[in-house]
Coordinates of C-alpha atoms (C1' of nucleotides) in Angstrom, one line a residue:
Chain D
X109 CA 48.8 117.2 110.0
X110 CA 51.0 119.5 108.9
X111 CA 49.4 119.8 105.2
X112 CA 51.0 119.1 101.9
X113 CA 53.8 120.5 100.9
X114 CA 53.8 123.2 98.6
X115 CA 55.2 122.6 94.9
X116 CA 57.3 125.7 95.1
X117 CA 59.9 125.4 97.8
X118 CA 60.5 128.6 97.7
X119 CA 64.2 128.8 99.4
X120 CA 65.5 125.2 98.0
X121 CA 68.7 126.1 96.7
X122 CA 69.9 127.8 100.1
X123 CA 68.3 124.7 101.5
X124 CA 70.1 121.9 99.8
X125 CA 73.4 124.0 100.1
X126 CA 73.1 123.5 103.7
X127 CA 72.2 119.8 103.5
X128 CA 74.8 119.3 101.4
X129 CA 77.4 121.0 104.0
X130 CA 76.1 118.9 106.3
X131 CA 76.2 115.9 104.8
X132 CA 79.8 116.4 103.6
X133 CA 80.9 116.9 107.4
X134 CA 79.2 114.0 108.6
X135 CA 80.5 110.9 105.9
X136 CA 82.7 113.3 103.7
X137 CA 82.4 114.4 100.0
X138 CA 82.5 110.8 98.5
X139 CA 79.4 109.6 99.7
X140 CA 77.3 112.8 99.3
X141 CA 74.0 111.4 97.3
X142 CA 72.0 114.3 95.8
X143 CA 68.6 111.7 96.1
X144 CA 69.6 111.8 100.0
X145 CA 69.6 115.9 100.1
X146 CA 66.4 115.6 98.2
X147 CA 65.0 113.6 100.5
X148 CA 66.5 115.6 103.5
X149 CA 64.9 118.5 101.8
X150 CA 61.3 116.7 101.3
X151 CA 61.5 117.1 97.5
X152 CA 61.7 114.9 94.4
X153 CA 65.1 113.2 93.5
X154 CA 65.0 115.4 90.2
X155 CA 64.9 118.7 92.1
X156 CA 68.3 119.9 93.0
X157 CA 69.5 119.1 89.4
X158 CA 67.6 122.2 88.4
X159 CA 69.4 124.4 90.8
X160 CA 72.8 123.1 90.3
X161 CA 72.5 121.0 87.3
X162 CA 74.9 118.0 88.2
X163 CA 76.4 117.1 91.6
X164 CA 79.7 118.9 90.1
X165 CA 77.7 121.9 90.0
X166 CA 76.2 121.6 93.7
X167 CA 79.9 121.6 94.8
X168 CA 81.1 124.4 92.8
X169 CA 78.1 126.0 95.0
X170 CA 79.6 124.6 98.3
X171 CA 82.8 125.6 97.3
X172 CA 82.2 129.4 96.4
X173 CA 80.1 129.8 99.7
X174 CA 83.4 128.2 102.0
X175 CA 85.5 130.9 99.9
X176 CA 83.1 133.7 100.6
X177 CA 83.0 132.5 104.2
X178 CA 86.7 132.6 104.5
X179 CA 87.3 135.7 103.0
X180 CA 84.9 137.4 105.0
X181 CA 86.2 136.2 108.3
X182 CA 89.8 136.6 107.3
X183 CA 89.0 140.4 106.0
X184 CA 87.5 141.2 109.6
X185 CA 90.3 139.7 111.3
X186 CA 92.7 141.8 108.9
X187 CA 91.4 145.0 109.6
X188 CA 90.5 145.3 112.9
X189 CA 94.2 143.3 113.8
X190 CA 96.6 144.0 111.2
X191 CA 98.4 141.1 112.5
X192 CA 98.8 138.4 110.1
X193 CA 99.6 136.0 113.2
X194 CA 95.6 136.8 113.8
X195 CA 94.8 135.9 109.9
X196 CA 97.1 132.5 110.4
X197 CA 95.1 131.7 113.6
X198 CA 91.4 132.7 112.0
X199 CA 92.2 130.4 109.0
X200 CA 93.1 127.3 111.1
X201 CA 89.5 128.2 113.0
X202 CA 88.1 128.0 109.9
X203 CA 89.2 125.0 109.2
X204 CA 87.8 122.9 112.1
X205 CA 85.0 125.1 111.6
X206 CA 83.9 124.8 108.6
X207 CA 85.4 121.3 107.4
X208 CA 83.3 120.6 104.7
X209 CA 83.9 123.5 102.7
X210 CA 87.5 123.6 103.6
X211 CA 87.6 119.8 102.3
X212 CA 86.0 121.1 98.6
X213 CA 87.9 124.5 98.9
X214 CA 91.1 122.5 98.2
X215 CA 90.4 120.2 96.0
X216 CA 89.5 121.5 92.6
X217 CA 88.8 118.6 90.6
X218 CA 85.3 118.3 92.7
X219 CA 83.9 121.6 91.1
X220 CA 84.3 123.6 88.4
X221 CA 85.4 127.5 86.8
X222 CA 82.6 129.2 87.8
X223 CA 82.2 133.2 88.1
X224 CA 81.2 133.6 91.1
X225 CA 83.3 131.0 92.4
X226 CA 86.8 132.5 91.1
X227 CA 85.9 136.2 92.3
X228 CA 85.6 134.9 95.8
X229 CA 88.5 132.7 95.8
X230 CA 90.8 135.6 94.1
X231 CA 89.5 138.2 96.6
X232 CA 90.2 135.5 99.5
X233 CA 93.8 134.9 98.2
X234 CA 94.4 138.8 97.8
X235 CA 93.8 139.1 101.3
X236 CA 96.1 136.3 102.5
X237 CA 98.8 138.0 99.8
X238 CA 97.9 141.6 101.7
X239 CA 98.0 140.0 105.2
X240 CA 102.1 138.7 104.1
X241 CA 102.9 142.1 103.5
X242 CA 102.3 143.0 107.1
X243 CA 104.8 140.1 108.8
X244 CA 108.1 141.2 110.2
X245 CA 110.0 138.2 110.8
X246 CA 113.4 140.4 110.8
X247 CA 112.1 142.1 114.2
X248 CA 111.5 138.3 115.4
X249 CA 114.6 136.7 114.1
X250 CA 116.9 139.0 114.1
X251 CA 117.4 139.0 110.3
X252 CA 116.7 141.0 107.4
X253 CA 114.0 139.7 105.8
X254 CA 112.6 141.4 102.6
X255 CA 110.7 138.7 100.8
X256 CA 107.6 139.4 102.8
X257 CA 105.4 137.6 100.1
X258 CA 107.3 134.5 101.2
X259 CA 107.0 135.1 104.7
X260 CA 103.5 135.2 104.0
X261 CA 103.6 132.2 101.9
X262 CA 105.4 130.3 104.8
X263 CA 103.0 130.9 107.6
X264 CA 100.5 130.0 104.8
X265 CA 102.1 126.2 104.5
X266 CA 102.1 125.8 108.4
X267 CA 98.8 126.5 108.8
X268 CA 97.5 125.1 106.2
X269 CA 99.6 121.6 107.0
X270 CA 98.9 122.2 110.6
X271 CA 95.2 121.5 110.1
X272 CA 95.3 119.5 107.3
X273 CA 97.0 117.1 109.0
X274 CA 95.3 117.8 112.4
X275 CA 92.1 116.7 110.7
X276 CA 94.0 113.5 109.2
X277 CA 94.0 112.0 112.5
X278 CA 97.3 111.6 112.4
X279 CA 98.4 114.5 115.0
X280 CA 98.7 113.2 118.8
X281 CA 96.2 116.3 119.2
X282 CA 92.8 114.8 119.1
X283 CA 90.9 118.2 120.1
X284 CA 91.0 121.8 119.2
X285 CA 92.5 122.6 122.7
X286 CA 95.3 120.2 121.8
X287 CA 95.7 121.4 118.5
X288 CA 96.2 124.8 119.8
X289 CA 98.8 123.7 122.1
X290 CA 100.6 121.9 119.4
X291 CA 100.3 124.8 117.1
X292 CA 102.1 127.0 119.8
X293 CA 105.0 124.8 120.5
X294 CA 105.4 124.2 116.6
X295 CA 105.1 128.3 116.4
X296 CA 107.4 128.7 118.4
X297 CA 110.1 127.3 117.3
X298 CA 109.9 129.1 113.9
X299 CA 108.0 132.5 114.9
X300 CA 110.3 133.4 118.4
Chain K
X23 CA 94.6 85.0 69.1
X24 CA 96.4 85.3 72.3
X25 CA 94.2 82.8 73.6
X26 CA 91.9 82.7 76.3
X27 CA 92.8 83.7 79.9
X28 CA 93.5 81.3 82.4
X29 CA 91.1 80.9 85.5
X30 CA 93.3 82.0 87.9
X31 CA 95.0 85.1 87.2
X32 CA 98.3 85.0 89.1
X33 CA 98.9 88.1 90.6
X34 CA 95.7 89.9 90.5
X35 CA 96.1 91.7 93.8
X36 CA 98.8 93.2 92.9
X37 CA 97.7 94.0 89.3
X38 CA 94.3 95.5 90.9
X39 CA 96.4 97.7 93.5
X40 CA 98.6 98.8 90.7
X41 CA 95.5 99.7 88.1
X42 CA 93.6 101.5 91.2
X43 CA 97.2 104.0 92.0
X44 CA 96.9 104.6 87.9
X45 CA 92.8 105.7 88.4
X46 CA 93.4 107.7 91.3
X47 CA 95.8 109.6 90.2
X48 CA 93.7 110.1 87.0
X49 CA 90.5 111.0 88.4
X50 CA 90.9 111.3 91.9
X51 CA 89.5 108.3 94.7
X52 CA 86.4 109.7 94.5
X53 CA 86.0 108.3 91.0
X54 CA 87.3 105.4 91.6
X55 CA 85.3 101.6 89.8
X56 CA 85.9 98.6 90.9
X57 CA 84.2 97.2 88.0
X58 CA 86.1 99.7 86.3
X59 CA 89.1 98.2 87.9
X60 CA 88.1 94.8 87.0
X61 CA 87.5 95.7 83.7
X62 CA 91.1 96.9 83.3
X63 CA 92.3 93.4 84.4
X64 CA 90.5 91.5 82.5
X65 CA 88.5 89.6 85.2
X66 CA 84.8 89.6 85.9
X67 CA 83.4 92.4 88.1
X68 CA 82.9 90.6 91.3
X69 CA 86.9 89.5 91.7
X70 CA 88.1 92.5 93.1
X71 CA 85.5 91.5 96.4
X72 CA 87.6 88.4 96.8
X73 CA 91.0 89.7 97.3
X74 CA 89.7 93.3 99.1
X75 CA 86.2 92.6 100.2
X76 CA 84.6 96.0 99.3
X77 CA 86.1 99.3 98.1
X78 CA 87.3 100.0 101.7
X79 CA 89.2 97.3 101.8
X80 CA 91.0 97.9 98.7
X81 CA 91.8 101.7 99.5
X82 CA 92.9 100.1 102.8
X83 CA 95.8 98.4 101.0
X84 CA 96.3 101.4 98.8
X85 CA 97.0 103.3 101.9
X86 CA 99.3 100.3 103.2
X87 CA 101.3 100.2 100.1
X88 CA 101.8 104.5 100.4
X89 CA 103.0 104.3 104.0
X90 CA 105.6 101.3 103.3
X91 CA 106.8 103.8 100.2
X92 CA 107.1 106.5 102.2
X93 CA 108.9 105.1 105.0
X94 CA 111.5 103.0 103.1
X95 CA 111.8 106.5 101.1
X96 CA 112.2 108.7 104.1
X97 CA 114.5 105.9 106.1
X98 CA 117.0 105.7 103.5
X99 CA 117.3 109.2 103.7
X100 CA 117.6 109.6 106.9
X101 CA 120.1 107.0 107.2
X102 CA 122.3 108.6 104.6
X103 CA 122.0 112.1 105.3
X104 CA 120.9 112.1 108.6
X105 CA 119.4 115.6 107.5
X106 CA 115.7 116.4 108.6
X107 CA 116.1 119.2 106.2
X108 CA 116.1 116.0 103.3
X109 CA 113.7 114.2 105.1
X110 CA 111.7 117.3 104.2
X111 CA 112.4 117.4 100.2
X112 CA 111.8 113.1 100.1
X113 CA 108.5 113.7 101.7
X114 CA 107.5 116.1 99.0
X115 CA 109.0 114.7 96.5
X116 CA 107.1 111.8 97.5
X117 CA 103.4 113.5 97.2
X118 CA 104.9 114.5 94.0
X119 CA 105.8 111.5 92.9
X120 CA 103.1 109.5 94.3
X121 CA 99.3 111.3 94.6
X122 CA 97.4 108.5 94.5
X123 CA 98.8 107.0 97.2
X124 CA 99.3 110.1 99.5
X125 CA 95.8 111.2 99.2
X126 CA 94.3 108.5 100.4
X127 CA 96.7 108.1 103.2
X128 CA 95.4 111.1 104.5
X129 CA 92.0 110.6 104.7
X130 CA 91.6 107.7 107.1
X131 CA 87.8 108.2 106.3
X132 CA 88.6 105.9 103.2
X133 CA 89.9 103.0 104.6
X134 CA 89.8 101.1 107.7
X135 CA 91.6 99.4 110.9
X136 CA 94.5 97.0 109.9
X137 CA 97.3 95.3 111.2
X138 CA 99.4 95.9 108.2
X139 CA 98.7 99.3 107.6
X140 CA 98.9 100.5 111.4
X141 CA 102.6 98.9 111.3
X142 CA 103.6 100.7 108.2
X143 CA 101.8 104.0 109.4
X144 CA 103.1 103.9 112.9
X145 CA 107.1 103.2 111.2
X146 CA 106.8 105.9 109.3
X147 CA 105.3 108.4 111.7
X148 CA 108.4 107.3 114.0
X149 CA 111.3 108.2 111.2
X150 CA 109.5 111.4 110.7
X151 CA 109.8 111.9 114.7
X152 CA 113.3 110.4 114.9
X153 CA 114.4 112.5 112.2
X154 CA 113.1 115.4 113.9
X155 CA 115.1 114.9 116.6
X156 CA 118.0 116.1 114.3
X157 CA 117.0 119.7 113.4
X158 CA 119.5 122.0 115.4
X159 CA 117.2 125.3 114.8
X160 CA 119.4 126.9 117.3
X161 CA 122.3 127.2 115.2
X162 CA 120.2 128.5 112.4
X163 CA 118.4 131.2 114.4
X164 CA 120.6 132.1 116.7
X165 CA 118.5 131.2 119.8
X166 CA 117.9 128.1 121.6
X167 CA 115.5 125.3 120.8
X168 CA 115.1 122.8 123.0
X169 CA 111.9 121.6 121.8
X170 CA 113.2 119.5 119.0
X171 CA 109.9 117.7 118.7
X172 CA 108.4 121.1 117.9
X173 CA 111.0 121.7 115.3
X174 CA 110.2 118.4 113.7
X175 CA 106.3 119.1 113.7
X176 CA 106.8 122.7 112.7
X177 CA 109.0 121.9 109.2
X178 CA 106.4 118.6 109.3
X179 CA 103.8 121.4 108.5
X180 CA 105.5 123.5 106.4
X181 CA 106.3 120.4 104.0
X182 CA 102.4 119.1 104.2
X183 CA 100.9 122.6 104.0
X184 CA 103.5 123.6 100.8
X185 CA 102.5 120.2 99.1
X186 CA 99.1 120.3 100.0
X187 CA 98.3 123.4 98.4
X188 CA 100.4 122.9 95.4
X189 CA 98.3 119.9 94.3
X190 CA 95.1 122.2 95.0
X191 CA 96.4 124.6 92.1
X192 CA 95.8 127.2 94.8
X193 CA 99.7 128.6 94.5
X194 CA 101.4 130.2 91.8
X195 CA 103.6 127.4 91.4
X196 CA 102.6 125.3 88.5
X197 CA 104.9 122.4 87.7
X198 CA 107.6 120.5 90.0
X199 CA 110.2 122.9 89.1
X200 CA 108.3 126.2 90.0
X201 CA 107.4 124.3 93.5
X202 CA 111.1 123.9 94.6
X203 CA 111.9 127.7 93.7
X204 CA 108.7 128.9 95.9
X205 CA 109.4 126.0 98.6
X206 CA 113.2 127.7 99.0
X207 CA 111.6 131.3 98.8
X208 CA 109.3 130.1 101.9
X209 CA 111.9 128.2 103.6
X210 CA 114.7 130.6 103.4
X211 CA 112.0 132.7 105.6
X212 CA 111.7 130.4 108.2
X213 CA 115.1 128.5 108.2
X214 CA 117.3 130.2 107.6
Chain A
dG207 C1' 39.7 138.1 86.1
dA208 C1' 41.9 135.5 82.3
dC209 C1' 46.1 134.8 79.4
dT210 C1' 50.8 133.9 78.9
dC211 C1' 55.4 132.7 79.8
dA212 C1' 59.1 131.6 82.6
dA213 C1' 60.5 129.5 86.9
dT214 C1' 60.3 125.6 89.6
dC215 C1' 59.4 121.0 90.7
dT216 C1' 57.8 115.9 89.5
dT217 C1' 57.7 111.5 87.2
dG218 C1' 59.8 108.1 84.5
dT219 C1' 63.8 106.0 82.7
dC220 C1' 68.6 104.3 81.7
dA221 C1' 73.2 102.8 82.4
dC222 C1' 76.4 102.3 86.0
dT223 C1' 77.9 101.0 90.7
dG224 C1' 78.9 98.3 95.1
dA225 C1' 77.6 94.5 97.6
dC226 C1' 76.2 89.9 98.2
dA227 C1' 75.0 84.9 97.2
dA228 C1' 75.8 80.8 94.8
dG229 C1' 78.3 78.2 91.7
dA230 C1' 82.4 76.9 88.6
dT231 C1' 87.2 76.1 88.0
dT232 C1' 91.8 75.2 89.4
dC233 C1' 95.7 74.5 92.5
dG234 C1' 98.2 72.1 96.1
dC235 C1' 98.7 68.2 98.4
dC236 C1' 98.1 63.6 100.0
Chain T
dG205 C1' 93.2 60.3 91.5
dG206 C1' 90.8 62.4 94.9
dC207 C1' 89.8 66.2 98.2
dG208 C1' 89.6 70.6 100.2
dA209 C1' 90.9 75.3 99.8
dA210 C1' 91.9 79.2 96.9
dT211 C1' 90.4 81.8 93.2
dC212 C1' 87.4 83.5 89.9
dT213 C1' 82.5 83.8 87.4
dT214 C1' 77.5 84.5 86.9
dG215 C1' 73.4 86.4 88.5
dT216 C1' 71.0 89.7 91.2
dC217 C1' 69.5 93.8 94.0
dA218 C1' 69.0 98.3 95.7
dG219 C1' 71.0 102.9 95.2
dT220 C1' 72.9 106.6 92.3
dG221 C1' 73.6 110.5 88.7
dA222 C1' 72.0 112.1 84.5
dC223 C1' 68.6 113.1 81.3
dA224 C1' 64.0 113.8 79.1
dA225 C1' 59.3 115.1 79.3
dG226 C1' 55.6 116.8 81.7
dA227 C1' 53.0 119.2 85.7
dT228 C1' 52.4 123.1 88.7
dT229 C1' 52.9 127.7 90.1
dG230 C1' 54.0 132.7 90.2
dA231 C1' 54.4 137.2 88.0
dG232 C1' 53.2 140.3 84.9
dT233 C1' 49.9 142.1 81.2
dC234 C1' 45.7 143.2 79.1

DNA sequence: GACTCAATCTTGTCACTGACAAGATTCGCC
DNA sequence: GGCGAATCTTGTCAGTGACAAGATTGAGTC
């Protein structure tokens, strides 16, 4: 016997955050019951309404935590690099490795404006905006190319479609290995 | 009094299909009743189940109807223009247009196997690669592409990723108009 | 050590939903 | 006018999100 529980959790929030992420990736954001993280979590069906009031709020939660996430990784990968081919690369990694906050990330009516939330998503976006200014597609292409923000904005689009659609099913890559090698010979033909 | 309504409704497939595009793109799939649905129509709430079986199924033809859009769409444009470049602006156009149907398309999760849909999906998946097999990067760049295929996938992205975000209010772009001027920023980048 | 108050969790309830079963109505056809 | 199939209705059940009210616990204070 492993006792009764205690009636203070004590770490529920973080605990139901994680159910939730795990959930999501498993059958998706539309069938995500808060009763079924309750009962994952060994608590009443009422409990994760106090934390997050309303399922809306337990993915504003999920979402803020996948920006944080990103923006950490993609800062890292910024700094020590300076290569926003690097940033491109880390955010398409993200992707297939964090799919259930990159499915809420992008898809705004599931949460909603929330501090916390907007700080990380601004900080995240600033970094993809920084990471733009460092591309030099006129050394690659053999043009002048002054509109960095746009050549930022590009590789932006290709990544993101790249593993959007990658995680559609409706790539013939069916593996990250495949994916990779699609996203090369796709790469190439703009980036060389 | 406009009378009672007959027994038999007529066309309610197609009525249903029609009212569950209008409350998708209202409040997104996740949202989405089929006793709402059924309320809409006028019928009780169990009639949807007869022509779609469960919510699956009727996502299923949602997804069928969106892939026979697209692909007449993108044919006839290929066919007149024989320019992957407009295959490019119908497909956006298209998730413009039409964001019911092209969210669900790309999340297979939703729906299910069938015949009707794999045909439509698997003819317009084949323009998209046919019309790929127009692109002539080599003039544009200045070097040579053999990989047409890769040129097909790679604008393929762009197109996705660029709609993708716009309709996750994540870009700066905020109506149909400010999209096009930030699609030819990016694609002057990469295309040009 | 007891009191107090806020934080945390539970129990109970309600309207809504998807799925299913069984029955009613109507259509097409012979 | 009769019969079977197609189409729709009624009734029901378990599961869900939201809300209200109450129970338990922890932290600080005297």
């Amino acid at each position: 016997m492993t006792g009764v529980q205690p009636y203070h959790h004590g770490d529920l929030r973080r605990v139901l955050i994680d159910h939730a992420v795990a959930a999501i990736a498993e059958n998706g954001f539309e069938r995500l019951s808060l009763r079924d993280l309750a009962r994952r979590a060994n608590v009443s069906h009422a409990a994760p309404a106090y934390h997050f009031t309303d399922r809306t709020g337990l993915l504003t939660a999920v979402a803020a935590q996948g920006y944080r996430l990103l923006g950490d990784e993609l800062d890292e990968i910024l700094r020590e690099t300076n290569s926003f081919l690097e940033v491109g690369v880390g955010y398409v990694r993200f992707a297939v490795a964090h799919p259930a906050h990159f499915d809420v990330m992008f898809r705004p009516a599931l949460y909603r404006d929330d501090p916390d939330l907007a700080e990380q998503r601004d900080r995240t976006m600033a970094i993809l905006r920084a990471g733009a200014g460092t591309v030099d597609l006129a050394a690659a292409t053999g043009q002048s190319t002054k509109d960095s923000e746009a050549a930022g904005l590009a590789g932006w689009f290709f990544c993101h479609g790249l593993v959007t659609l990658y995680r559609s099913e409706v790539l013939a890559a069916n593996s990250p290995a495949e994916l990779e090698t699609l996203a090369r010979r796709a790469a190439n033909v703009l980036f060389s």
